[in-house]
Amino acid sequence: MKSDKKRIVVNLSKKMADLLPKHIARLLKMIGRKANEIGSSAFVVGGLVRDLLMGFKNIDLDIVVEGDAIELGSALVGDLGAALVAHKRFGTCTILTKEKLKIDLATARKESYERPAALPTVEFSSLKNDLSRRDFTINAMAVSINRETFGQLIDFFKGVSDLRHGRIRVMHDKSFIDDPTRIFRAVRFEQRFGFAIDGHTQELIQNAVGPERMFEHVGPQRIRDEVILILKEKEPIRALKRMEELHEFRFIHPKIKFGRDTERSFRAVGEACEWYEGANFKKRAIDKWLIYMMALFKDLSYNDLSAICDEFAFRRRDVLRMLSYKVRGEKSIKALSETRKIPPSRIYSLLNPLSFEATLLVMAMSSLLERRNGSLANSRIKDFFQKYNGVTIKLKGDDIKRLGLKPCPRYKEILRKVMVAKLDGAVRTKTDELKYAKSLIDEICG
């Protein structure tokens, strides 16, 4: 298939050598050679091209092929020792290498939409048509990876100019009607790069969310995924404020507002996460986006939150973590901010049932209390993470049996009391645990 000849051409070979890891640069050249062998033209497209021009590192490998992408993918897997998943209907395939590197290949295509917000009908076409279906001009550029033209930038739609001027410009006037989730992406890119949505594009957004009411045509799961992507941004607060400016959050729930209170909560979440990531103790990975999501939903009732979790089909694990804050987290804030002395076992009993994400939200919300109470709560939560979380006892059920108590429901209570004693410093060694357990058994047996 021949490419469209009208292109703006600049060579990015040097930028690719400077910014891409060596194994990625070698891989792109290998893909280009294979494309030559089968008579196809191959191009890197999308975010990698944009980020190369901006001087950022990016290894998302999206390849568009003028020719047959599945044929090219099949030719590559043998040399790479990789797995191939192909979708013949769409002319796409994904290669997963032994090193867990993912390469997406797609035959150049154009799309049409039978109705607003519907999934597209696909027809194979040229590179220019393929790029014209992208969301914004800054994402609609390509770089050739064929041998003779390796590194040549193809820019049909003035994407380079928009990058230089810091503009987010939509590709065509029906873009947000075809796919309203592009509104989320416009805001993400604008805030991530410090760009500005251009005037005409903003008018199209306001028309789509206003008179056209396009969010009503988008499935809740797609909205969920776009909100999560915003919350994964380095500074989600800016993107959410912008979304509130363009359209209130009624598409999630009519009671959600992004006002000054939510903004303060988000800043507190950011500070809590920064402390967690920098503190020196054994940590587990956290989903930071989920903490922001809980902060966004914190003023909803349990029933409203449950309804949102159902409507937007959150994973069961995420639902349980969000609801854990609603059930226990709010009560924990009050208890942890009390001025009277609280033993470690009490702090542990308040926070251990919560997910780490919910605990960090408790920490964030506690920091917004008046100074003394907030400081007390924060200190106790830090002690939980650094001292009490991970405390275990060596005493087992078999030990209790050897001490003379036949298996019964009392085992659980004995183990709990020994754990409390360990947290509060009353027992330290296994010998201490056995002595204390024996005293508890003696009480039980009279």
PDB file of C-alpha atoms in Angstrom, residues 235-238 257-274 288-299 360-369:
ATOM      1  CA  GLU A 235      -0.994  16.336  39.888  1.00  0.00           C
ATOM      2  CA  PRO A 236      -4.581  15.080  39.479  1.00  0.00           C
ATOM      3  CA  ILE A 237      -5.992  18.071  41.333  1.00  0.00           C
ATOM      4  CA  ARG A 238      -5.319  20.379  38.368  1.00  0.00           C
ATOM      5  CA  LYS A 257     -18.468  18.583  43.596  1.00  0.00           C
ATOM      6  CA  PHE A 258     -14.837  19.543  43.231  1.00  0.00           C
ATOM      7  CA  GLY A 259     -14.755  22.521  45.555  1.00  0.00           C
ATOM      8  CA  ARG A 260     -12.291  23.988  48.034  1.00  0.00           C
ATOM      9  CA  ASP A 261     -12.859  21.168  50.541  1.00  0.00           C
ATOM     10  CA  THR A 262     -12.043  18.478  47.972  1.00  0.00           C
ATOM     11  CA  GLU A 263      -9.000  20.443  46.867  1.00  0.00           C
ATOM     12  CA  ARG A 264      -7.707  20.559  50.462  1.00  0.00           C
ATOM     13  CA  SER A 265      -8.352  16.826  50.792  1.00  0.00           C
ATOM     14  CA  PHE A 266      -6.404  16.089  47.611  1.00  0.00           C
ATOM     15  CA  ARG A 267      -3.445  18.156  48.781  1.00  0.00           C
ATOM     16  CA  ALA A 268      -3.479  16.275  52.085  1.00  0.00           C
ATOM     17  CA  VAL A 269      -3.592  12.939  50.230  1.00  0.00           C
ATOM     18  CA  GLY A 270      -0.589  13.995  48.163  1.00  0.00           C
ATOM     19  CA  GLU A 271       1.362  14.855  51.330  1.00  0.00           C
ATOM     20  CA  ALA A 272       0.405  11.556  53.017  1.00  0.00           C
ATOM     21  CA  CYS A 273       1.511   9.557  49.965  1.00  0.00           C
ATOM     22  CA  GLU A 274       4.755  11.521  49.754  1.00  0.00           C
ATOM     23  CA  LYS A 288      -2.445   6.087  44.855  1.00  0.00           C
ATOM     24  CA  TRP A 289      -5.294   6.736  42.402  1.00  0.00           C
ATOM     25  CA  LEU A 290      -7.640   4.807  44.699  1.00  0.00           C
ATOM     26  CA  ILE A 291      -6.853   7.102  47.639  1.00  0.00           C
ATOM     27  CA  TYR A 292      -7.739  10.110  45.489  1.00  0.00           C
ATOM     28  CA  MET A 293     -10.910   8.321  44.365  1.00  0.00           C
ATOM     29  CA  MET A 294     -11.894   7.728  48.000  1.00  0.00           C
ATOM     30  CA  ALA A 295     -11.210  11.404  48.743  1.00  0.00           C
ATOM     31  CA  LEU A 296     -13.474  12.371  45.830  1.00  0.00           C
ATOM     32  CA  PHE A 297     -16.234  10.119  47.208  1.00  0.00           C
ATOM     33  CA  LYS A 298     -15.651  10.738  50.934  1.00  0.00           C
ATOM     34  CA  ASP A 299     -18.774  12.859  51.534  1.00  0.00           C
ATOM     35  CA  LEU A 360      -3.450   6.832  54.198  1.00  0.00           C
ATOM     36  CA  LEU A 361      -6.756   8.627  53.614  1.00  0.00           C
ATOM     37  CA  VAL A 362      -7.342   8.533  57.389  1.00  0.00           C
ATOM     38  CA  MET A 363      -3.893  10.101  57.751  1.00  0.00           C
ATOM     39  CA  ALA A 364      -4.691  12.764  55.149  1.00  0.00           C
ATOM     40  CA  MET A 365      -8.061  13.650  56.668  1.00  0.00           C
ATOM     41  CA  SER A 366      -6.569  13.693  60.177  1.00  0.00           C
ATOM     42  CA  SER A 367      -4.024  16.270  59.067  1.00  0.00           C
ATOM     43  CA  LEU A 368      -6.896  18.665  58.324  1.00  0.00           C
ATOM     44  CA  LEU A 369      -8.104  18.625  61.928  1.00  0.00           C
TER      45      LEU A 369
END
